[in-house]
Short mmCIF file of C-alpha atoms in Angstrom, two decimals:
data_model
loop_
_atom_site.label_atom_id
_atom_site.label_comp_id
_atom_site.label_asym_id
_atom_site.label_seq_id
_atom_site.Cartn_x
_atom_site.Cartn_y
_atom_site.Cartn_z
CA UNK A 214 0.00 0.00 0.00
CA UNK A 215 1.56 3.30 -1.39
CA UNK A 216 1.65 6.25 1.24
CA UNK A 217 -1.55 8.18 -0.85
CA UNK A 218 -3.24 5.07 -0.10
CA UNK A 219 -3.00 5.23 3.05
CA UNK A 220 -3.60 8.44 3.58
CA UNK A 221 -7.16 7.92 1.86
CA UNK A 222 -8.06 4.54 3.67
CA UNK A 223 -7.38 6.72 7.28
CA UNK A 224 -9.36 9.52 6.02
CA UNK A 225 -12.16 7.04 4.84
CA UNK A 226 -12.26 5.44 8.61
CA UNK A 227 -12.51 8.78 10.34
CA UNK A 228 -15.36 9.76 7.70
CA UNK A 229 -16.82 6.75 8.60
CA UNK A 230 -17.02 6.90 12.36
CA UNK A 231 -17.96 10.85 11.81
CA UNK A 232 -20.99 9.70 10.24
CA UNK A 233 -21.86 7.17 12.38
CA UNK A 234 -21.77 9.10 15.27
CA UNK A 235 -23.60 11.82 13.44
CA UNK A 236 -26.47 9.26 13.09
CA UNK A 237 -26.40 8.24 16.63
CA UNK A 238 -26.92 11.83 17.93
CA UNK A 239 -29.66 12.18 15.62
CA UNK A 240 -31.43 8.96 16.60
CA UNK A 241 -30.66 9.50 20.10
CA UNK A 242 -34.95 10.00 21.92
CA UNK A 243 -36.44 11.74 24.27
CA UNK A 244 -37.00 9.85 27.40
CA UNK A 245 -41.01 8.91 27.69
CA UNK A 246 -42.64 10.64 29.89
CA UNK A 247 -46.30 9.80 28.93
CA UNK A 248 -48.76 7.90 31.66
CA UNK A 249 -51.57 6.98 29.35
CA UNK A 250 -54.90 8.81 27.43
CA UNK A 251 -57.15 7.97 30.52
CA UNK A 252 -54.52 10.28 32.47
CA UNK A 253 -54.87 13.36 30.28
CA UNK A 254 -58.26 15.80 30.47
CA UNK A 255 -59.52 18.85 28.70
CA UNK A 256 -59.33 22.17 30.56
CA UNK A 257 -63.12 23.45 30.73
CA UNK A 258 -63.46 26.95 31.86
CA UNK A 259 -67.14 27.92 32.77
CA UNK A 260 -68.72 30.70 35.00
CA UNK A 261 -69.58 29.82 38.31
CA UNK A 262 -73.02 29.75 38.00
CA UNK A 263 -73.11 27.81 34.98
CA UNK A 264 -70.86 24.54 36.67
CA UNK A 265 -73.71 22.92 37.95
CA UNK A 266 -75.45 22.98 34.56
CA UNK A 267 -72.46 21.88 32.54
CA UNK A 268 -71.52 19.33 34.99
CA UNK A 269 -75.29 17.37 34.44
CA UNK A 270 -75.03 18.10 30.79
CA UNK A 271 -71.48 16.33 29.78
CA UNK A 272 -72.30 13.51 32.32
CA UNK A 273 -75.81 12.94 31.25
CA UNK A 274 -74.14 12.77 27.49
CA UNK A 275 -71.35 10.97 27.72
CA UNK A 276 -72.24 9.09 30.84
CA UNK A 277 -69.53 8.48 33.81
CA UNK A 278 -69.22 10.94 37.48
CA UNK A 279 -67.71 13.48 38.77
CA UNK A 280 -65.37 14.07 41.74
CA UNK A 281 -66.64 16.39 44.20
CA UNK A 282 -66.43 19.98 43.49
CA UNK A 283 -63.95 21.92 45.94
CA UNK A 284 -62.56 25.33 46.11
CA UNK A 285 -59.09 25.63 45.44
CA UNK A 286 -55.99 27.89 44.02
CA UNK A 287 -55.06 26.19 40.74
CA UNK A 288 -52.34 29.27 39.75
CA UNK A 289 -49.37 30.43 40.83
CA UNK A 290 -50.72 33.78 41.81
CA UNK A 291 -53.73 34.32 44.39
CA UNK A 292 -56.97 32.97 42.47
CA UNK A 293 -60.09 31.13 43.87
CA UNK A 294 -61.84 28.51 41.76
CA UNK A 295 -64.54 25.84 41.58
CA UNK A 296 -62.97 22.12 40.55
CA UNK A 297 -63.88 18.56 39.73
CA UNK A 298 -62.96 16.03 37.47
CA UNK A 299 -65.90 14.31 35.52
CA UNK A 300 -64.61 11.16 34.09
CA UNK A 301 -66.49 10.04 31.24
CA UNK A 302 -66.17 6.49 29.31
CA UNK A 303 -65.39 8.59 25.97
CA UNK A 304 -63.22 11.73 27.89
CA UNK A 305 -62.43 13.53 31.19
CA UNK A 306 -62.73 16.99 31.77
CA UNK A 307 -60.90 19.27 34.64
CA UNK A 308 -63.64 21.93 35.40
CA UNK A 309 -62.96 25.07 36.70
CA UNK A 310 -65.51 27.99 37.51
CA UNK A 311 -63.51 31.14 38.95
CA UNK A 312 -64.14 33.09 41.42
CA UNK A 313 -61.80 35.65 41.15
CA UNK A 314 -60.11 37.10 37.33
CA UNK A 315 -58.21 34.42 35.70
CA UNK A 316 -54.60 35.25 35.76
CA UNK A 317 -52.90 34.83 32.36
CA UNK A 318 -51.91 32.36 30.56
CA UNK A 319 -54.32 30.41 32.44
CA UNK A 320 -57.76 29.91 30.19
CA UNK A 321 -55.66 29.11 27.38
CA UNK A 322 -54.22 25.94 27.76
CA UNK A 323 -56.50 23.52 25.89
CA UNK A 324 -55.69 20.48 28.04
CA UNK A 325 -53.54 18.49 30.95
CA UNK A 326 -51.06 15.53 30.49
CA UNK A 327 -50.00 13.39 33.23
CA UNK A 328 -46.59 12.92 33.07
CA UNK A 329 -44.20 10.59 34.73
CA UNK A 330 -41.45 13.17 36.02
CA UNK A 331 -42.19 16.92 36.05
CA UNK A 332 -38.43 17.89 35.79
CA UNK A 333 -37.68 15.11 32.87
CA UNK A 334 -40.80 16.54 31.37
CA UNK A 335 -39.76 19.85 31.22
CA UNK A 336 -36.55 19.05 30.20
CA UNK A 337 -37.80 17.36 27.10
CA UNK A 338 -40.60 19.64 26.09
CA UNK A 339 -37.90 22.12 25.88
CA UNK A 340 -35.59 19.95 24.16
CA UNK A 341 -38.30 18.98 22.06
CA UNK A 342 -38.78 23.35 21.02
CA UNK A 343 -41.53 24.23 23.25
CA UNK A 344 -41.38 27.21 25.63
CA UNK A 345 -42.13 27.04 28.94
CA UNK A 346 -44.63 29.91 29.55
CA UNK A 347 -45.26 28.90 33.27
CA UNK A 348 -42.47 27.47 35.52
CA UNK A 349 -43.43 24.69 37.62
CA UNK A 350 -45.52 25.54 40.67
CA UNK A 351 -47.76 23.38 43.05
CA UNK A 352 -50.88 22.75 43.43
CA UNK A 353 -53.19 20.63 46.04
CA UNK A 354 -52.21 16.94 44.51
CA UNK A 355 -48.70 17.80 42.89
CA UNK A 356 -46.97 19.56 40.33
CA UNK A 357 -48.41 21.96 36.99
CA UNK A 358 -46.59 23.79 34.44
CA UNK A 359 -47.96 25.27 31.31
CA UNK A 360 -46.24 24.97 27.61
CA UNK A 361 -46.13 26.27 24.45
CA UNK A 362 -45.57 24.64 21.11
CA UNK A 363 -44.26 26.21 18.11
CA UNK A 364 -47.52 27.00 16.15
CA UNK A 365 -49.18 28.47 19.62
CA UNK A 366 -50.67 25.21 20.94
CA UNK A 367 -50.64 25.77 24.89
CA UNK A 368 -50.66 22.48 27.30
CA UNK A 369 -50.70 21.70 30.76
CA UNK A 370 -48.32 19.22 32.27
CA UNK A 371 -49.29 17.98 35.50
CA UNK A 372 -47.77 15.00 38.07
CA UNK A 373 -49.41 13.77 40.97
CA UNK A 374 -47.78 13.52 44.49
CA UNK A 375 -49.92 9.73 44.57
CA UNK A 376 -50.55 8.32 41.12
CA UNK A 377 -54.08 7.84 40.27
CA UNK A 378 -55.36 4.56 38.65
CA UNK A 379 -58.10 5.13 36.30
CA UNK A 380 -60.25 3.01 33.87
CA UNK A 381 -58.86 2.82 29.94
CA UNK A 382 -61.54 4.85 27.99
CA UNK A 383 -63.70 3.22 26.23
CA UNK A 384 -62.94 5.40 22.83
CA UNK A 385 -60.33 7.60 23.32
CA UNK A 386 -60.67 11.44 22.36
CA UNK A 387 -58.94 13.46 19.61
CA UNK A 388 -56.97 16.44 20.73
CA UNK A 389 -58.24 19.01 17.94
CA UNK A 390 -55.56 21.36 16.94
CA UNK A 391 -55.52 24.27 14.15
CA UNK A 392 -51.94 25.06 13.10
CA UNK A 393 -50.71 27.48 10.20
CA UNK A 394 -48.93 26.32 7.12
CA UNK A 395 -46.49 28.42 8.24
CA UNK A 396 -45.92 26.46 11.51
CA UNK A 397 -47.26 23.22 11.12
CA UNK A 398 -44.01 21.50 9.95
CA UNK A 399 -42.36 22.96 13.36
CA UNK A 400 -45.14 21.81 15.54
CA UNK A 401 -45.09 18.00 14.45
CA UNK A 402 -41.11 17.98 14.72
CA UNK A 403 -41.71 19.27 18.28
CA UNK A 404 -44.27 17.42 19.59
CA UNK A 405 -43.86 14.35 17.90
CA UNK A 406 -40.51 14.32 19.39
CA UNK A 407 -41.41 14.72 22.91
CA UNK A 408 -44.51 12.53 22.69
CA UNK A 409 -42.83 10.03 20.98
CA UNK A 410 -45.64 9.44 18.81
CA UNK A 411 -46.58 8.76 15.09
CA UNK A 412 -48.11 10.03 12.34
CA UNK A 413 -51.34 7.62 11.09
CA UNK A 414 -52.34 9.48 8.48
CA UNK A 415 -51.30 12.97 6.21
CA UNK A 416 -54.09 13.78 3.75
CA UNK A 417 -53.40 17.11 1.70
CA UNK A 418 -56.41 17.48 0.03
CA UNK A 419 -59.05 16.73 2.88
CA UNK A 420 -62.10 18.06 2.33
CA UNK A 421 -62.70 21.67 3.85
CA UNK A 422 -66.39 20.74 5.08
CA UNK A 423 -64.28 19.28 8.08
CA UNK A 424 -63.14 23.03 8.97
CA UNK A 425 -66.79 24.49 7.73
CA UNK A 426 -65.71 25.42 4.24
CA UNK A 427 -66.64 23.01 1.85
CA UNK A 428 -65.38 25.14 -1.04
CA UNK A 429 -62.04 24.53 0.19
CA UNK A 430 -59.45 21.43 0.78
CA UNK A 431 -57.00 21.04 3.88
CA UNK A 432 -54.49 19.33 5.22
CA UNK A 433 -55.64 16.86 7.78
CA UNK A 434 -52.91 15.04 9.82
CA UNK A 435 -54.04 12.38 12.29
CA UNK A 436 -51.17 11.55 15.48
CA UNK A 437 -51.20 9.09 18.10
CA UNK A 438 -49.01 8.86 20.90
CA UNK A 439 -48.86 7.48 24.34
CA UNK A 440 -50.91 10.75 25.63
CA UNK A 441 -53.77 9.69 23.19
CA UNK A 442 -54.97 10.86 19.84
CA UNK A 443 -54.57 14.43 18.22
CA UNK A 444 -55.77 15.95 14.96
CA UNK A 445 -53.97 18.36 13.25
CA UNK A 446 -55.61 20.80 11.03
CA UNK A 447 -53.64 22.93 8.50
CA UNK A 448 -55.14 25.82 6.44
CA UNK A 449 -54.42 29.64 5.41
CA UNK A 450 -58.26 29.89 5.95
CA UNK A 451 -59.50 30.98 9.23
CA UNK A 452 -62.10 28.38 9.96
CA UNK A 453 -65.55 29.11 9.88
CA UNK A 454 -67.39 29.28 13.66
CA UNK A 455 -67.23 27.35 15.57
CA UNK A 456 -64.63 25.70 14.34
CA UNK A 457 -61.50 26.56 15.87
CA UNK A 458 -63.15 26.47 19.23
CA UNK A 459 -63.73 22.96 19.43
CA UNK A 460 -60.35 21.64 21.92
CA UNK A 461 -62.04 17.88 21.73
CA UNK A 462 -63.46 14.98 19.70
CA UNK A 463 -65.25 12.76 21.49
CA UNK A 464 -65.80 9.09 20.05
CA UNK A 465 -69.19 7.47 20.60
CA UNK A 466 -71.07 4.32 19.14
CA UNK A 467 -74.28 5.95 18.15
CA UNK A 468 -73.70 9.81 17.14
CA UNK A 469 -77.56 10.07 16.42
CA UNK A 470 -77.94 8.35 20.02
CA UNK A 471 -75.83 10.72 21.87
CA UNK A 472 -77.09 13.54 19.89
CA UNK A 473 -80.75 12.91 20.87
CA UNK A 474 -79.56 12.44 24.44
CA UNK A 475 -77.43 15.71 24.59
CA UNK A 476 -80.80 17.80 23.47
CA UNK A 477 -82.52 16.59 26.48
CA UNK A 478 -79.45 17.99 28.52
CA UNK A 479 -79.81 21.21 26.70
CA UNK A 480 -76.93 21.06 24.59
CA UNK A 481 -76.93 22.93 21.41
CA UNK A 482 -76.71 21.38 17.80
CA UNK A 483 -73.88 24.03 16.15
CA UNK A 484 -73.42 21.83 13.18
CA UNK A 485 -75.82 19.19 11.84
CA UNK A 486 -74.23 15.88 11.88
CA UNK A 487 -71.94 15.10 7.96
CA UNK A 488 -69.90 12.29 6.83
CA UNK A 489 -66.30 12.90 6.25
CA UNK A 490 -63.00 11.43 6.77
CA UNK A 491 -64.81 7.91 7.55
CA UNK A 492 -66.44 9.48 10.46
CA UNK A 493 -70.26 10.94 10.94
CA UNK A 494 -69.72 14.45 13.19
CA UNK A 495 -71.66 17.00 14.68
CA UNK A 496 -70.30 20.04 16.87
CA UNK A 497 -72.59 20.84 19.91
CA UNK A 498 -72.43 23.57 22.14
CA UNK A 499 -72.73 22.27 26.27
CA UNK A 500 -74.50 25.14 28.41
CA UNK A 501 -71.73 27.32 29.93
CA UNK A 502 -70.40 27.73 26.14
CA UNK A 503 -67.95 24.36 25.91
CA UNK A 504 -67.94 23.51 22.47
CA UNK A 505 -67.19 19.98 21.30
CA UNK A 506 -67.00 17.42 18.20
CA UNK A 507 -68.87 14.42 18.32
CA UNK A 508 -67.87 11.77 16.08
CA UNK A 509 -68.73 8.03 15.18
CA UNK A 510 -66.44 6.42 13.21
CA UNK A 511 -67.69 4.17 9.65
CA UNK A 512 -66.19 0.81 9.84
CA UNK A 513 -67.33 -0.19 5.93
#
């Protein structure tokens, strides 16, 4: 072997371990920090005097109970508030009905995950690219901080001092999220990598009916992950009300069933149930203004 030769076959080792540990950094994951769907809850934000309505609404719905409604500080910062947890077979909701102003950025955080480790949490939603809008503070049963991921999309993280142990939902709900084109590439890098989840489905030309503009097409991305399920919708369109509103789709067997139900409950019919996406929907409106899909899914 002449002297050039070996000079390339070095150089063509150290290129070789270069890019091997080059791959390795880039494969290297978040640790999971996910409990499980039954774990996670939408946040509901009513007036006081409207919790007792909304409470008998979603349960007589959806079915399931409620724990017992206390008065507690949920922020950071001084604040009163009503709150229970209704546990549903197709959802849970955390309910809160303040009594004092809502201190920012609370209100806007569409829903809680459970996680496994509050500091390893934190550590890889920010590793992940989301901001951390609240720091960690305690509450009555544990830990909360709030996030943000690129795109806007604000979450709750939560642990609990003494795990809970809850029933596997029966369907599990859709997290329903509204991202720009802009964005949207940032916010599935980003959460995907700290949920550790996958992508089930990327349509580009969904129809726009599914954001109330038929005229239109979308992008419709469907996730799953150990936290659950999560659609994401993409479009330069503002959608039409009340899309956009709707934080939740909740699976049930019968949507004409639960529809009929809801009415005697006095929830409102926003959107007349339509087929789409191998799923009949309808969005309803729960007294106390929480807006919701309800969806059954086609099996032919």
């Amino acid at each position: 072997m002449t002297s050039l030769q070996r000079i390339i076959a070095v150089a063509t080792l150290l290129l070789s371990w270069t890019s091997g540990a080059a791959v390795a950094q880039s494969t290297v994951s978040l640790p999971s920090v996910a409990v499980a769907p039954q774990y996670d809850s939408t946040h509901v934000y009513v007036k006081p005097q409207d919790v007792d309505a909304f409470v008998k609404s979603f349960l007589g719905t959806f079915g399931g109970t409620s724990t017992k409604q206390v008065i507690v500080t949920v922020t950071p910062t001084p604040s009163k508030t009503t709150s229970q947890l209704m546990q549903t077979p197709v959802g849970t909701v955390s309910l809160f009905g303040f009594l004092t102003p809502i201190p920012a950025p609370f209100g806007t955080e569409r829903n809680g995950y459970l996680v496994t480790n509050m500091d390893t949490a934190i550590s890889a939603a920010r590793s992940a690219g989301a901001n951390v809008i609240v720091g960690t503070f305690p509450d009555a049963i544990g830990l909360d901080t709030i996030i943000q991921w690129p795109g806007g999309v604000n979450m709750q993280l939560y642990w609990h001092t003494t795990p809970p142990h809850y029933s596997p939902f029966i369907h599990v709900p859709e997290n329903r999220v509204y991202v720009s084109p802009d964005r949207v590439e940032a916010f599935l890098k980003s959460f995907l990598q700290f949920s550790q989840g996958k992508i089930i489905s990327d349509e580009a030309q969904a129809p726009g009916i599914e954001i109330g503009q038929p005229a239109n097409s979308i992008r419709r991305i469907h996730l799953e992950s150990a936290f659950g399920k999560m659609v994401v919708y993409v479009s330069n369109s503002k959608p039409s009300y009340p899309y956009g509103l709707e934080n939740t789709g909740y699976e049930v067997d019968s949507l004409d069933a639960t529809l009929a139900k809801a009415k005697t409950f006095g929830v409102t019919i926003l959107v007349a149930p339509y087929s789409s996406d191998h799923r009949h929907s309808a969005i309803v409106l729960f007294p106390g203004g929480y807006i919701a899909e309800i969806h059954e899914i086609s099996h032919e």
